[in-house]
Each structure stands twice: as C-alpha cells, then as structure tokens.
PDB file of C-alpha atoms in Angstrom:
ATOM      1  CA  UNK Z  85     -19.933  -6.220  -5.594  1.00 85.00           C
ATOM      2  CA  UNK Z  86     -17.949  -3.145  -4.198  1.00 92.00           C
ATOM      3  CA  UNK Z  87     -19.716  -0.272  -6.091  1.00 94.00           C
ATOM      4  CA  UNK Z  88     -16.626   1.527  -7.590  1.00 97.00           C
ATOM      5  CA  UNK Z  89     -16.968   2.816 -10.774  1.00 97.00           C
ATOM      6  CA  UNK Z  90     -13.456   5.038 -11.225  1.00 98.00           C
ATOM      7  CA  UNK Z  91     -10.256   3.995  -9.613  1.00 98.00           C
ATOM      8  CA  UNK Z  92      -6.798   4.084  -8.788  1.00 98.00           C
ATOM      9  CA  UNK Z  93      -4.012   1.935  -8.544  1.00 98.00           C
ATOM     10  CA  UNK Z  94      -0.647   3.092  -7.523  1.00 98.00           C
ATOM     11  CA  UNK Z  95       2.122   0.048  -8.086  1.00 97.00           C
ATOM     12  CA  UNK Z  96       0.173  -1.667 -10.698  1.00 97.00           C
ATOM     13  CA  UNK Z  97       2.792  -3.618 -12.912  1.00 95.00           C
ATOM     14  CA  UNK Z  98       2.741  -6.916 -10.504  1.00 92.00           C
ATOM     15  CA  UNK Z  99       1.815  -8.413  -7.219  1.00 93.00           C
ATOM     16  CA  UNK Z 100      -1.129  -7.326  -5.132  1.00 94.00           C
ATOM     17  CA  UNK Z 101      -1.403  -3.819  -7.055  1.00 96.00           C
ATOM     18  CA  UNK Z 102      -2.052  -5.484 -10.211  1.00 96.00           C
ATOM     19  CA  UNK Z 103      -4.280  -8.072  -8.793  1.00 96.00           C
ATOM     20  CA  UNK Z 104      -6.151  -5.244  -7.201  1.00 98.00           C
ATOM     21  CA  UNK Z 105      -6.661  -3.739 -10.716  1.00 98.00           C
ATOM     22  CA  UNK Z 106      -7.613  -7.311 -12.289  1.00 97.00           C
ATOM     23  CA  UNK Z 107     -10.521  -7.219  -9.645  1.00 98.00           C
ATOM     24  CA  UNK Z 108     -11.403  -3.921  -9.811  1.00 98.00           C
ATOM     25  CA  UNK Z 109     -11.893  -4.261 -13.510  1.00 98.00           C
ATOM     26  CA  UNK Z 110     -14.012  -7.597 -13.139  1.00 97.00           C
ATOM     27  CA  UNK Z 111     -16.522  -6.080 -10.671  1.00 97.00           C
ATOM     28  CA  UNK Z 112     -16.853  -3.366 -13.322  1.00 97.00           C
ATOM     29  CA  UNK Z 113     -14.714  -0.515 -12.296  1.00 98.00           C
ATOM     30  CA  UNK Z 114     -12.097   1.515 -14.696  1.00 98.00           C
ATOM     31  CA  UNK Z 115      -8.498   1.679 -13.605  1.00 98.00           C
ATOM     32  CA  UNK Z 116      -6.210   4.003 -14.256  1.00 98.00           C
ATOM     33  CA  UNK Z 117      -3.112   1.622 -12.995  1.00 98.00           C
ATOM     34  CA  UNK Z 118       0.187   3.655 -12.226  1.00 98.00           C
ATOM     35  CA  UNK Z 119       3.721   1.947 -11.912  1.00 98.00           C
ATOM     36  CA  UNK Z 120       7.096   2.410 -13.287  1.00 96.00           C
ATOM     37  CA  UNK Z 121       7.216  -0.226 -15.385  1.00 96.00           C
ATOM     38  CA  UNK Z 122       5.589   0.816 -18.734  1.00 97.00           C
ATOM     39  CA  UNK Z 123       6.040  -2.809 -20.423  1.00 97.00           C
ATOM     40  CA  UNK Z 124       3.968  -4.430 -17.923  1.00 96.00           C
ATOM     41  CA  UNK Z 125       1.328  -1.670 -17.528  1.00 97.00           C
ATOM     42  CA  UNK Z 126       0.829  -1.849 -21.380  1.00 97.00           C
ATOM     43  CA  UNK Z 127       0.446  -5.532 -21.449  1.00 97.00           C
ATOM     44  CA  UNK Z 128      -2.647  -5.081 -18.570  1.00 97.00           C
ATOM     45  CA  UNK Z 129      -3.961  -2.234 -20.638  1.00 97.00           C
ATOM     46  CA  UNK Z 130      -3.783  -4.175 -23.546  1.00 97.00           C
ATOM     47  CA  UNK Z 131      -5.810  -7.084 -22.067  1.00 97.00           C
ATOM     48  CA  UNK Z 132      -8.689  -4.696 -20.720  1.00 97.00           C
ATOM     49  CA  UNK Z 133      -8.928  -2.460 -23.094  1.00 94.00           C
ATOM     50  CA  UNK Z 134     -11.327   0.469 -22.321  1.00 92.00           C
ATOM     51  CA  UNK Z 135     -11.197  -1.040 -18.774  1.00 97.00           C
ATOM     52  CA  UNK Z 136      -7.127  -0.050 -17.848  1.00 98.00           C
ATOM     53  CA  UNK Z 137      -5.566   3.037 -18.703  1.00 98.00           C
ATOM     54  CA  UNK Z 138      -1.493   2.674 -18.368  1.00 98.00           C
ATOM     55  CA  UNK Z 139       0.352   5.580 -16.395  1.00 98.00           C
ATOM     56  CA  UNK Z 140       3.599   5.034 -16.521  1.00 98.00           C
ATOM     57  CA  UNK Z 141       5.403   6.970 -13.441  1.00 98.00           C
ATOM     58  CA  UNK Z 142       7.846   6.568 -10.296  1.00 98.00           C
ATOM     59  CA  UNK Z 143       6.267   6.882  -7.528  1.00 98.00           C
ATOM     60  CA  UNK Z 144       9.761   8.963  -6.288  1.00 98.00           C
ATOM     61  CA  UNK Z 145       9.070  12.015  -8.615  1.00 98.00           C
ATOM     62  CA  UNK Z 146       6.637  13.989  -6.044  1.00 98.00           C
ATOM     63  CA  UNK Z 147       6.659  17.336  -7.804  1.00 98.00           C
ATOM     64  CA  UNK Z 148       4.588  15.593 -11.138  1.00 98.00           C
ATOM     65  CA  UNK Z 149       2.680  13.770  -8.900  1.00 98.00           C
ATOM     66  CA  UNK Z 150      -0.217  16.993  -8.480  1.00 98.00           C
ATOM     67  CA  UNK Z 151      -0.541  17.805 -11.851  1.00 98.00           C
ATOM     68  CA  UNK Z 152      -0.248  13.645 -12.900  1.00 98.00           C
ATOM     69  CA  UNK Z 153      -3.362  13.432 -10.718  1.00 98.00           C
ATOM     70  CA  UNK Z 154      -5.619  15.754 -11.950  1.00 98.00           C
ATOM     71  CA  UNK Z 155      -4.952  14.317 -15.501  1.00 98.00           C
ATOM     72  CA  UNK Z 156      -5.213  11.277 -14.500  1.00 98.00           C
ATOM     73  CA  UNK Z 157      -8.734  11.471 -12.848  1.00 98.00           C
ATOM     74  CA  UNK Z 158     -10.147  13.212 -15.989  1.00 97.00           C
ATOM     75  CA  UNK Z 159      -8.835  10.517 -18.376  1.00 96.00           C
ATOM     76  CA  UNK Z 160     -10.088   8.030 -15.875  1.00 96.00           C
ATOM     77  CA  UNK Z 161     -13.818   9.338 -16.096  1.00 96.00           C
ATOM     78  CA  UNK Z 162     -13.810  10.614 -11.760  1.00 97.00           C
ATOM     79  CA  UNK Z 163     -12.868   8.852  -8.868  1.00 98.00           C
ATOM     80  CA  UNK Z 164     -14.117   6.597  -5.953  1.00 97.00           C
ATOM     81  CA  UNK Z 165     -10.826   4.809  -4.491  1.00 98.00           C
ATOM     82  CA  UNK Z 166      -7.452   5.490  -4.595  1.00 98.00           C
ATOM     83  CA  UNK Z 167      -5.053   2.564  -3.714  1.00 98.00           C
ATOM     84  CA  UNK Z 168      -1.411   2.820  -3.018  1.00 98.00           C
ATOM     85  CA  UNK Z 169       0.010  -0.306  -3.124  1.00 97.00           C
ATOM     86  CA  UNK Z 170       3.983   1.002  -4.424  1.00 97.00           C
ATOM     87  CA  UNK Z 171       6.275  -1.058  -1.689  1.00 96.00           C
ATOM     88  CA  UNK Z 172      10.032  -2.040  -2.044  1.00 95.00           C
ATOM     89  CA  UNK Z 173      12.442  -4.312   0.049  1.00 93.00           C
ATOM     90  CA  UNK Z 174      15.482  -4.490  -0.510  1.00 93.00           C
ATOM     91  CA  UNK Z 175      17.799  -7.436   0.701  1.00 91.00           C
ATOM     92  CA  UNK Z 176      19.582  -6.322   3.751  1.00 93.00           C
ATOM     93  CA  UNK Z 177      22.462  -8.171   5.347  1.00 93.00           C
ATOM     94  CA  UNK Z 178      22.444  -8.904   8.982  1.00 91.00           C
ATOM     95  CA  UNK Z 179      25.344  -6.382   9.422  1.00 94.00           C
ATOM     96  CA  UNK Z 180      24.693  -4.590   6.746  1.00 96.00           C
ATOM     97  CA  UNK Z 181      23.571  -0.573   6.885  1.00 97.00           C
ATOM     98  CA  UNK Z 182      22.919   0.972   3.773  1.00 97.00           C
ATOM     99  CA  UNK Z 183      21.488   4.338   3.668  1.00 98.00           C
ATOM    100  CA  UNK Z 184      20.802   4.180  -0.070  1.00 98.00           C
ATOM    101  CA  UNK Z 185      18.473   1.265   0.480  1.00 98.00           C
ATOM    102  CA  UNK Z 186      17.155   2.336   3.504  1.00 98.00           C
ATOM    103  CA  UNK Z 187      16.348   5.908   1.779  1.00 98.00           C
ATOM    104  CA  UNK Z 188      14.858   3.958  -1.241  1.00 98.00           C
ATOM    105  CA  UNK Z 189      12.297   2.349   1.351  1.00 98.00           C
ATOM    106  CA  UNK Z 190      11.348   5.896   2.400  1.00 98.00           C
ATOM    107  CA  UNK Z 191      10.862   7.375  -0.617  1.00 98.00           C
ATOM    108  CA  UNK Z 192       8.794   4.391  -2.274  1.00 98.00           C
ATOM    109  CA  UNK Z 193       6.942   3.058   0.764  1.00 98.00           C
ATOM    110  CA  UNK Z 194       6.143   6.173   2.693  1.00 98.00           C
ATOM    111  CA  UNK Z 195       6.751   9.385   1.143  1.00 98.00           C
ATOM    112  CA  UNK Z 196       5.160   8.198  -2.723  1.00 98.00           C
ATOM    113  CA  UNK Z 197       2.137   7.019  -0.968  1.00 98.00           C
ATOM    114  CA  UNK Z 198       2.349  10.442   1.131  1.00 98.00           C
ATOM    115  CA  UNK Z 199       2.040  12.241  -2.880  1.00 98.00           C
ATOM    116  CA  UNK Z 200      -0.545  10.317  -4.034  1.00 98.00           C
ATOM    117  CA  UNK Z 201      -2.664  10.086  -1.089  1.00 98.00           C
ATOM    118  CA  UNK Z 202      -2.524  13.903   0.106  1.00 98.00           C
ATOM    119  CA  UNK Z 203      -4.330  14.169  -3.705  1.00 98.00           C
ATOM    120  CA  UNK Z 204      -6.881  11.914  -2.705  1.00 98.00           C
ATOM    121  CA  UNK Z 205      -7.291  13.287   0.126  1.00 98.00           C
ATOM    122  CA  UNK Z 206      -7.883  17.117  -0.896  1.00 98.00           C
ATOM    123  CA  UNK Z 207     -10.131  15.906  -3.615  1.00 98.00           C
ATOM    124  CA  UNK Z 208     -12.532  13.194  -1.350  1.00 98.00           C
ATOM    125  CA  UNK Z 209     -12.254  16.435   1.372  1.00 98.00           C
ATOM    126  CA  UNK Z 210     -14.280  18.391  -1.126  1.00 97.00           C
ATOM    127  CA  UNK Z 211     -16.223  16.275  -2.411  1.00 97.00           C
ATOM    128  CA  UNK Z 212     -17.318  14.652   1.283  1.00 97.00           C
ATOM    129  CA  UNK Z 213     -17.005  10.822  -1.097  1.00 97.00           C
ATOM    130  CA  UNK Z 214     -14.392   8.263  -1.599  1.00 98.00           C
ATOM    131  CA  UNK Z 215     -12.186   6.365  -0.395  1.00 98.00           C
ATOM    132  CA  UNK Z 216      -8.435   5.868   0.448  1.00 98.00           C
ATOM    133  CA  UNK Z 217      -6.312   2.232   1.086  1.00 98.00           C
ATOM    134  CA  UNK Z 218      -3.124   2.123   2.040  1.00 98.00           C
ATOM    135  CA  UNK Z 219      -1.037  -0.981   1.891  1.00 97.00           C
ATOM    136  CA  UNK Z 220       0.811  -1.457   5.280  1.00 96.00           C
ATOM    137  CA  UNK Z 221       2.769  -4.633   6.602  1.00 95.00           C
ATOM    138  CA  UNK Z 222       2.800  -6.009   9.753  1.00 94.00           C
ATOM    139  CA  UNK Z 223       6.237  -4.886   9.606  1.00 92.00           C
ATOM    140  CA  UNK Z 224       5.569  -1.756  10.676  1.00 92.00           C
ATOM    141  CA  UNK Z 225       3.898  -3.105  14.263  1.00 93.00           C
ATOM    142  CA  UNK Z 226       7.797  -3.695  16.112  1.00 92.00           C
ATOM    143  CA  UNK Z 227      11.191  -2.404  15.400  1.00 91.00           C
ATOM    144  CA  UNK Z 228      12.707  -5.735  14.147  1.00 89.00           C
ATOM    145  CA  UNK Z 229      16.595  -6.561  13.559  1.00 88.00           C
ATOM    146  CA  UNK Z 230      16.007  -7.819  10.057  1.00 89.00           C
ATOM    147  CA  UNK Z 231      14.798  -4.848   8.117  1.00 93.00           C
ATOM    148  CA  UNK Z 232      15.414  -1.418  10.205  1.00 96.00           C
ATOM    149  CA  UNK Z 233      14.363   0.938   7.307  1.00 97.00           C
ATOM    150  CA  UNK Z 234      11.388  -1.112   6.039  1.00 96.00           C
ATOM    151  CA  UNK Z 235       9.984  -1.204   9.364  1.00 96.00           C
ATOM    152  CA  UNK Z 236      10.031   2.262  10.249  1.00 98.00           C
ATOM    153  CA  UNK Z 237       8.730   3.008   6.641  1.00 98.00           C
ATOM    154  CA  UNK Z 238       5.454   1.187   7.612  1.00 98.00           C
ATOM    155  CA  UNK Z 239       5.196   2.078  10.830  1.00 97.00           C
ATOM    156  CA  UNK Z 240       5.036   5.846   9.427  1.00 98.00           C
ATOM    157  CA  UNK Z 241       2.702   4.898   6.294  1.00 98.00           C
ATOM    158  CA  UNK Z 242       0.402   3.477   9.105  1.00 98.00           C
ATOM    159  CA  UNK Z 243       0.432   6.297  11.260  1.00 98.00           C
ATOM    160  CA  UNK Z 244      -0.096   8.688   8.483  1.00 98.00           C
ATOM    161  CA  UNK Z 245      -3.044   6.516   7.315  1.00 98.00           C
ATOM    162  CA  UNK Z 246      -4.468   6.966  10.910  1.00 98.00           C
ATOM    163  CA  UNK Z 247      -3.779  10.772  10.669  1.00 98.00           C
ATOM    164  CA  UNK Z 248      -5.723  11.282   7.404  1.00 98.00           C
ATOM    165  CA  UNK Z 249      -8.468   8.836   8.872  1.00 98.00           C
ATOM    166  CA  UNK Z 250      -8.912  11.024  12.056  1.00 98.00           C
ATOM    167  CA  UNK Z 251      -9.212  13.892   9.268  1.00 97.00           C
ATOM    168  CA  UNK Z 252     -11.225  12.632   6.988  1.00 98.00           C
ATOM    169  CA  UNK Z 253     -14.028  10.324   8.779  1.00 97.00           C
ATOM    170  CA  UNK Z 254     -15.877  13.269   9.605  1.00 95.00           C
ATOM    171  CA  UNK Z 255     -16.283  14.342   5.574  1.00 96.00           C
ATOM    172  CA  UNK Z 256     -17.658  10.912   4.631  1.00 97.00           C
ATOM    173  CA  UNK Z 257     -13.857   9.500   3.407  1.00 98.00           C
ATOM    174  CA  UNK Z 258     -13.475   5.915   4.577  1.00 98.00           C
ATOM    175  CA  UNK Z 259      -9.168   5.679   4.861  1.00 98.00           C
ATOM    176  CA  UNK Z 260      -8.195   1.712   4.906  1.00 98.00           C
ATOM    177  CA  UNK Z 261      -4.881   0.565   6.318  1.00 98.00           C
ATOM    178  CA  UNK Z 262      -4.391  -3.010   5.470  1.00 98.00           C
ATOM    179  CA  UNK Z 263      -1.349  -4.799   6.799  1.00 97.00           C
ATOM    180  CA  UNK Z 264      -0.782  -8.181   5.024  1.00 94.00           C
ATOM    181  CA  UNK Z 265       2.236 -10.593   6.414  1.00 85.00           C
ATOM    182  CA  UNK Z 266       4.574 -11.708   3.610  1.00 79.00           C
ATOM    183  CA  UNK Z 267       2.969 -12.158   0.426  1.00 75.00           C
ATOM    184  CA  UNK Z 268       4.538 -14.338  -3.148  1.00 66.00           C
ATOM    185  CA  UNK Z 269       5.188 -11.330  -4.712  1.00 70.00           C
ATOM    186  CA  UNK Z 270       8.149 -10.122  -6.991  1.00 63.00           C
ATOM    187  CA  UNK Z 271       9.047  -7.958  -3.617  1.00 63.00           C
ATOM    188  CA  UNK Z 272       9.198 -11.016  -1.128  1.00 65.00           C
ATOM    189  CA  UNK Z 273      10.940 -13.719  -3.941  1.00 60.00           C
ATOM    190  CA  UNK Z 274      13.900 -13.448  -1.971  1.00 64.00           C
ATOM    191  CA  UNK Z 275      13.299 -14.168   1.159  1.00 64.00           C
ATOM    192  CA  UNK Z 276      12.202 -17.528   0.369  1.00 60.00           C
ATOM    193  CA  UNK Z 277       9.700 -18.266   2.853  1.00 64.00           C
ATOM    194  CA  UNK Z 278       7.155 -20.934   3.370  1.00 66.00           C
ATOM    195  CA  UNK Z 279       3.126 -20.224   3.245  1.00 67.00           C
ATOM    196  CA  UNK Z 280       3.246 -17.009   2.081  1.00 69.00           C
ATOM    197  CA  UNK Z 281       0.606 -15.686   1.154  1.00 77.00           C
ATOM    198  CA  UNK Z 282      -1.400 -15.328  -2.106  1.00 88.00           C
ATOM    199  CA  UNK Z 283      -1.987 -11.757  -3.183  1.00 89.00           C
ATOM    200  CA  UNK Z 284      -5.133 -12.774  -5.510  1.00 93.00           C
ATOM    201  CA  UNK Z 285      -7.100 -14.032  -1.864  1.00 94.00           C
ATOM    202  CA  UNK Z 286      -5.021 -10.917  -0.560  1.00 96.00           C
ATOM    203  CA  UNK Z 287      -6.543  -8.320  -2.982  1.00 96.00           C
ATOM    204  CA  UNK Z 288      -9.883 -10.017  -2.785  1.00 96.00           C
ATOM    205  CA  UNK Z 289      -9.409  -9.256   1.163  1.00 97.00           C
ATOM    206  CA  UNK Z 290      -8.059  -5.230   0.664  1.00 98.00           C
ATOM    207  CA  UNK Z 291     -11.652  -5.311  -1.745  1.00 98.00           C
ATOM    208  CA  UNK Z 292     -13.445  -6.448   0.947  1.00 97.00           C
ATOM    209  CA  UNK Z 293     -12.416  -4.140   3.811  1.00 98.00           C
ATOM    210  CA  UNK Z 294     -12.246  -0.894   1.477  1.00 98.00           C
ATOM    211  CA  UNK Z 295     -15.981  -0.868   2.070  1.00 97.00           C
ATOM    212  CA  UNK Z 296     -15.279  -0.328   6.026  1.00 97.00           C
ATOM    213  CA  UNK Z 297     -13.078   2.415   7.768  1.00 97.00           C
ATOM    214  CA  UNK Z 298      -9.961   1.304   9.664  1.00 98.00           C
ATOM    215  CA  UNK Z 299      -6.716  -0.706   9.990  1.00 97.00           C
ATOM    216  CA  UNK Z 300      -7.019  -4.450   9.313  1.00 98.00           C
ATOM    217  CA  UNK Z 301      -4.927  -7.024   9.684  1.00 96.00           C
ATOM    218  CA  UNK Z 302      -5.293  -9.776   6.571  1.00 95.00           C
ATOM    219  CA  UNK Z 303      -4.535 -12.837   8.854  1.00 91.00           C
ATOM    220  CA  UNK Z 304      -6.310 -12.989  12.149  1.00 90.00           C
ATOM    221  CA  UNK Z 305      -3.538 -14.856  13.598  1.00 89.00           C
ATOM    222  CA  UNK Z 306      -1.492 -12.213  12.937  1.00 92.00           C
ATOM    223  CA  UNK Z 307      -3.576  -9.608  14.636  1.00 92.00           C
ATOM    224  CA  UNK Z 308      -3.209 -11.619  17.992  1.00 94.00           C
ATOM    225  CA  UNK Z 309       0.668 -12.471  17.511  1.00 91.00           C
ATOM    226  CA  UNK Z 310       1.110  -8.774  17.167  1.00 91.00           C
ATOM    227  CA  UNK Z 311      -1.637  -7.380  19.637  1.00 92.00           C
ATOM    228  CA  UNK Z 312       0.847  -9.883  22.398  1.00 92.00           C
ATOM    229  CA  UNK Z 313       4.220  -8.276  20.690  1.00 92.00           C
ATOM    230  CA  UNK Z 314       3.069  -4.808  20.546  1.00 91.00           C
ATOM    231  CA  UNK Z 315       3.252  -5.116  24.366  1.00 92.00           C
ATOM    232  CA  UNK Z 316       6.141  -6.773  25.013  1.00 94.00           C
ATOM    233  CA  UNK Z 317       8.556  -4.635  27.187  1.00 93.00           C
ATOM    234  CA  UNK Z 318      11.580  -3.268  24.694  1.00 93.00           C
ATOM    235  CA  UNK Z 319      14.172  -4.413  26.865  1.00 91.00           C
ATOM    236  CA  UNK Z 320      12.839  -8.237  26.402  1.00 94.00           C
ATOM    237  CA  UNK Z 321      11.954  -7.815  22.768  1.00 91.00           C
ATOM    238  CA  UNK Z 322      15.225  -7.199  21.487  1.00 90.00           C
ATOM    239  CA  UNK Z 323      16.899 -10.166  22.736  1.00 87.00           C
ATOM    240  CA  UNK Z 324      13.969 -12.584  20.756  1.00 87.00           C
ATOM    241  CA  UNK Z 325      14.725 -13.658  17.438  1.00 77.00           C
ATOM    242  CA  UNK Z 326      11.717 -12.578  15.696  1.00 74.00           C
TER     243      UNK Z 326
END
C-alpha cells in the first residue's frame, strides 16, 4: 500500500510511534524502531520477528546519534522513511515555570528530531530518494498560556520541517509535517480530555500523507480553527481562554 521497504521509527515503545511501526510492518516494510524504553521495544521485536529490530536509545544523546544511524540503516537492510515521532509533555501548573521541564521539551521534541532528521536528510540528499515525517502538534500554530515550552518546541520542529522541505524538494525528498490535536496516548493520559483522538486511525493518516510533500493537519476542523486563530491580532488572543 505505501511502497516502503526499510524504515525508521524514532519513539517506538508506545503511542502513535509504535502504531506507526505495527503498520509499517503489516504493509510489508522492516522497522528498525528506536525508543528509550528497551522492555517495550523487545516485546514489539519479539512479536515481529525478522520484521522489528529493537534500538534502544534517548533521543537526548545527540553525539551517538551519527554513528547510531549509519548502523542502524545497515542492520535495517537501507532506507526509504524516517519518522520521528519522540514527543514529551510534561504537566505544567498554571503558575508554574519550570525550566527543567521546559528544557526537557526542547531537547526531546525539537532538538532529538533535529539529530535524527539532519541524518536523513544528508543521506536522502545523496541519494535524490526518501522520505522524512515529522510529528508536529497543532500546538505549535499559537503561543498558548497552558504549555509555553511545548508550544514553542513545535512551532520550531515545524519550521525546521519547512526548512529541510524547501531544501530537499528539489532532490526528490518528500519532508511531511503532520500536526495531530491531542491524541490517547501515554503522553496526553493526563490531561484527561474528551474525544481524543485514536493514534491507530492517526498513524493510518501520517501513512497516508507520507506519500505527499507538505504540512497536514490530521483533523480538517482543526485546519480551519487554526487557519481563523493564526490570524487573530496578539493583543486579542491573549485575553481568550484557549
């Protein structure tokens, strides 16, 4: 269905990234799924064997990440898509200003997908092939009260992802931004929201679009809400409770 034989999966071990690698592997593909947890990446290995090899990393350590990749690729077989799907958020109080939270948001959501992705993007460079997703939020479309640092950490991830599109279109390299709204995920369990969505009709969506080149939205209603509050004048935005 999307033609990828060789893949990776960058925050594997639950949620939409394992998902991701659940489909990939159905539709034929081998994984090479990447996550800190080792217990859970062993389990998915262990269920697709020959299909999933386990790479057991965090995403923070950025000086293993160039030499992890090329290994990685070889045990792997090659490569078609690279997906980084590594995200954290942290509760944050209303009045609350943590700089060790916010810099954990920074170095997971933006500057680990920064790592992997500057990889990808060398190799799919050379090779004029492939292609690069990012997972984005709509987070990252307004400075919001509720989550400063998670915000701004998606707003850059997106911006990069435009960056490396702008770079790459011209060499063949499709780069994806996707930008789901909240999703029942380990991540979101504590924010204990209503229709959330469901990241196995979410990774069947990221699937979907990886065969185009752009940003997408995952709910169209969500597009237009943010289209309208991209636009809204800052001075009238911060004194809405959204």
């Amino acid at each position: 269905m999307y033609g990828y034989s060789f893949a990776i999966v960058v925050g594997a071990s639950s949620g939409i990234g394992e998902e991701l690698v659940r489909q990939l592997v159905g539709d034929g593909c081998r994984v090479a799924a990447v996550a800190r947890r080792a217990d859970r990446l062993e389990a998915l290995a262990a269920e697709f064997p020959d299909r999933v090899i386990a790479v057991p990393h965090d995403v923070t350590d950025y000086a293993s990440v160039p030499a992890l990749f090329q290994e990685v690729t070889k045990q792997v077989g090659g490569l078609d898509l690279v997906i980084y799907a590594a995200g954290v958020m942290p509760a944050v109080g209303e009045h609350e200003y943590s700089f060790d939270k916010d810099r954990q948001m920074i170095e997971v959501n933006l500057l680990g997908a920064m790592a992997w992705l500057d990889q990808a993007a060398l190799r799919f460079e050379n090779t004029s092939s492939g292609v690069i997703v990012g997972i984005g939020s709509v987070a990252g479309e307004r400075g919001r009260h509720g989550q400063p640092a998670y915000n701004t950490s998606k707003a850059a991830l997106a911006t990069y992802l435009e960056a490396l599109r702008n770079r790459l279109s011209r060499r063949g390299v499709r780069v994806v931004t996707i930008k789901p709204g909240p999703t029942a995920t380990e991540m979101t369990a504590h924010l204990h929201m209503k229709g959330m969505a469901d990241p196995v009709a979410t990774a069947a969506f990221i699937l979907r679009k990886s065969q185009k080149n752009g940003e997408f939205f995952v709910k169209l209603t969500h597009k237009v809400a943010f289209g309208i509050i991209r636009n809204i004048p800052s001075w009238v935005f911060r004194k809405l409770k959204v």
